[in-house]
Coordinates of C-alpha atoms and ligand atoms in Angstrom, one line a residue:
X1 CA 0.2 -24.0 -6.5
X2 CA -2.1 -25.4 -9.3
X3 CA -2.7 -28.6 -7.3
X4 CA -3.6 -26.7 -4.2
X5 CA -6.1 -24.6 -6.1
X6 CA -7.6 -27.7 -7.6
X7 CA -7.9 -29.1 -4.1
X8 CA -9.4 -25.8 -2.8
X9 CA -12.0 -25.9 -5.5
X10 CA -13.0 -29.4 -4.5
X11 CA -13.1 -28.4 -0.8
X12 CA -15.5 -25.6 -1.7
X13 CA -17.8 -28.2 -3.2
X14 CA -16.9 -27.6 -6.8
X15 CA -16.0 -29.9 -9.6
X16 CA -12.5 -28.8 -10.6
X17 CA -12.8 -30.7 -13.9
X18 CA -15.8 -28.9 -15.2
X19 CA -15.3 -26.7 -18.2
X20 CA -15.4 -23.3 -16.5
X21 CA -12.9 -24.3 -13.8
X22 CA -10.5 -26.5 -15.7
X23 CA -8.0 -23.6 -16.3
X24 CA -8.7 -21.8 -13.1
X25 CA -5.8 -23.2 -11.1
X26 CA -3.4 -22.0 -13.8
X27 CA -5.1 -18.5 -13.8
X28 CA -5.1 -18.2 -10.0
X29 CA -1.5 -19.2 -9.8
X30 CA -0.6 -16.5 -12.4
X31 CA -2.7 -13.9 -10.6
X32 CA -1.3 -14.6 -7.2
X33 CA 2.3 -14.6 -8.5
X34 CA 1.6 -11.1 -9.9
X35 CA -0.2 -9.9 -6.8
X36 CA 2.7 -11.0 -4.6
X37 CA 5.5 -10.0 -7.0
X38 CA 6.7 -7.3 -4.5
X39 CA 8.6 -10.0 -2.6
X40 CA 11.0 -10.4 -5.4
X41 CA 11.4 -6.8 -6.3
X42 CA 14.8 -5.2 -5.8
X43 CA 14.2 -1.7 -4.5
X44 CA 17.6 -0.5 -5.8
X45 CA 16.7 -1.7 -9.3
X46 CA 13.2 -0.1 -9.1
X47 CA 14.9 3.2 -8.2
X48 CA 17.5 2.6 -10.9
X49 CA 19.6 5.8 -10.8
X50 CA 16.5 7.9 -10.0
X51 CA 18.0 9.4 -6.9
X52 CA 19.3 12.9 -7.6
X53 CA 21.3 15.3 -5.6
X54 CA 19.5 18.7 -5.6
X55 CA 19.4 22.0 -3.8
X56 CA 15.7 21.9 -3.1
X57 CA 13.9 21.7 0.2
X58 CA 10.3 22.4 -0.5
X59 CA 7.6 19.8 0.0
X60 CA 7.2 17.3 -2.8
X61 CA 3.8 15.7 -3.0
X62 CA 2.6 12.8 -5.1
X63 CA -1.1 12.2 -4.3
X64 CA -3.9 9.9 -5.4
X65 CA -1.6 7.0 -6.2
X66 CA -3.9 4.0 -6.9
X67 CA -2.8 0.8 -5.1
X68 CA -4.1 -2.7 -4.7
X69 CA -3.0 -5.1 -2.0
X70 CA -4.0 -8.3 -0.3
X71 CA -5.0 -8.5 3.3
X72 CA -2.9 -11.1 5.0
X73 CA -5.7 -12.3 7.2
X74 CA -8.1 -13.3 4.6
X75 CA -6.2 -13.1 1.3
X76 CA -8.8 -10.7 0.0
X77 CA -8.1 -7.3 -1.7
X78 CA -7.9 -4.0 -0.1
X79 CA -7.3 -1.0 -2.3
X80 CA -7.5 2.8 -2.5
X81 CA -5.3 5.8 -2.7
X82 CA -1.9 6.5 -1.4
X83 CA -0.6 10.1 -0.8
X84 CA 3.2 10.6 -0.3
X85 CA 5.0 13.7 0.7
X86 CA 8.6 14.5 1.7
X87 CA 10.8 17.4 2.2
X88 CA 14.2 16.7 0.6
X89 CA 17.4 17.5 2.4
X90 CA 19.9 16.8 -0.4
X91 CA 18.4 14.0 -2.4
X92 CA 15.2 13.5 -4.4
X93 CA 13.6 10.5 -6.0
X94 CA 12.4 10.7 -9.6
X95 CA 8.6 11.4 -9.2
X96 CA 7.6 8.5 -11.4
X97 CA 9.4 6.1 -9.1
X98 CA 7.2 6.8 -6.1
X99 CA 4.1 4.9 -7.4
X100 CA 6.4 2.0 -8.3
X101 CA 7.7 2.0 -4.8
X102 CA 4.1 1.8 -3.5
X103 CA 3.5 -1.2 -5.8
X104 CA 6.6 -3.0 -4.5
X105 CA 5.1 -3.0 -1.0
X106 CA 1.5 -3.3 -2.0
X107 CA 2.1 -6.5 -4.0
X108 CA 2.6 -8.6 -0.9
X109 CA 0.4 -10.0 1.8
X110 CA -0.2 -6.9 3.9
X111 CA -2.0 -5.1 6.7
X112 CA -2.6 -1.5 5.8
X113 CA -0.7 -0.1 8.8
X114 CA 2.5 -1.9 7.9
X115 CA 2.2 -1.1 4.2
X116 CA 2.0 2.6 5.1
X117 CA 5.0 2.4 7.4
X118 CA 7.1 0.5 4.9
X119 CA 6.6 3.1 2.2
X120 CA 7.5 5.9 4.5
X121 CA 10.5 4.1 6.0
X122 CA 11.9 3.3 2.5
X123 CA 11.7 6.9 1.4
X124 CA 13.3 8.0 4.6
X125 CA 16.1 5.5 4.2
X126 CA 16.8 6.3 0.6
X127 CA 16.7 10.1 0.7
X128 CA 17.4 11.1 4.3
X129 CA 14.8 13.8 4.0
X130 CA 13.8 16.5 6.5
X131 CA 10.5 14.8 6.7
X132 CA 8.3 12.2 5.1
X133 CA 4.5 11.5 5.3
X134 CA 2.4 8.8 3.8
X135 CA -1.4 8.6 4.1
X136 CA -3.4 5.6 2.7
X137 CA -7.2 5.4 2.3
X138 CA -8.5 2.0 1.5
X139 CA -11.6 -0.2 1.2
X140 CA -11.2 -3.7 2.6
X141 CA -13.2 -6.4 0.8
X142 CA -12.7 -8.8 3.7
X143 CA -14.9 -6.4 5.6
X144 CA -17.3 -5.0 3.1
X145 CA -18.0 -8.3 1.3
X146 CA -18.6 -10.1 4.5
X147 CA -20.8 -7.3 5.9
X148 CA -18.5 -6.9 8.9
X149 CA -18.8 -3.4 10.4
X150 CA -19.4 -1.7 7.1
X151 CA -18.8 1.7 8.5
X152 CA -15.2 0.7 9.2
X153 CA -14.5 -1.0 5.9
X154 CA -12.9 2.3 4.8
X155 CA -9.7 2.8 6.7
X156 CA -7.2 5.6 6.8
X157 CA -3.6 5.1 8.0
X158 CA -0.7 7.5 8.2
X159 CA 3.0 7.4 8.9
X160 CA 4.8 10.7 9.6
X161 CA 8.5 11.3 10.2
X162 CA 10.6 14.3 10.8
X163 CA 9.0 17.7 10.1
X164 CA 5.6 16.1 9.4
X165 CA 5.6 14.7 12.9
X166 CA 7.2 17.6 14.7
X167 CA 5.7 20.6 12.9
X168 CA 1.9 20.9 13.0
X169 CA 1.9 23.6 10.2
X170 CA 3.9 21.3 7.8
X171 CA 1.5 18.5 8.6
X172 CA -1.6 20.7 8.0
X173 CA -0.1 22.0 4.8
X174 CA 0.2 18.4 3.5
X175 CA -3.2 17.4 4.6
X176 CA -4.7 20.5 3.0
X177 CA -2.9 19.7 -0.2
X178 CA -4.3 16.1 -0.3
X179 CA -7.7 17.4 0.8
X180 CA -8.2 14.6 3.2
X181 CA -11.1 15.4 5.4
X182 CA -11.9 12.1 6.8
X183 CA -9.1 11.9 9.4
X184 CA -6.6 13.8 11.3
X185 CA -3.4 11.8 10.8
X186 CA -0.4 13.0 12.7
X187 CA -1.9 11.6 15.8
X188 CA -0.7 8.1 15.8
X189 CA -4.0 6.3 15.7
X190 CA -5.5 5.9 12.3
X191 CA -9.1 7.1 12.0
X192 CA -10.4 3.7 11.1
X193 CA -9.0 0.4 11.7
X194 CA -8.2 -2.1 8.9
X195 CA -9.2 -5.7 9.3
X196 CA -8.0 -7.0 12.6
X197 CA -7.9 -10.6 11.5
X198 CA -9.7 -12.1 14.5
X199 CA -12.4 -13.9 12.5
Ligands
ZN201 ZN1 -8.8 -9.1 6.1

């Protein structure tokens, strides 16, 4: 990877051997390895015995989870908040594991819509809940830095399964609890679209 970065610097019109850039390939490699470390993560190890059988079927919410990801169309960051809710049937996930699950999928090349779905699907698959909902709000640097449609550089996406899809009251209770005013998820379309990658 270091050779490629050196080549990229030269293609950009830089001198890769100048003092400020000489260690850049090493740093960039390290940074990208970390930012894409989700590919190597083993979900079962992340969850590591944090699935518990319980007699509890009220809504569990973890909101305002910070996340950072890379848009797969431009390799530029998008980042924001993730809100997760589910209604257990027989199993719960240790609360501290949910942000780690978000990181596993965020630390890959992503589009926001797929990232949102992957988190929801994983919680559904691991806990077989009565319902699961994930809402993500993010700023996309590929749009805001390039001055493309600034009003849409903030995107909201949602994935709803089970009770959150079928029951408007459950969905509204969740949205009320996360105080999301910018969108009405639950309808399939997100309120704003993430980078569409066509330029
Ligand atoms: Zn992009």
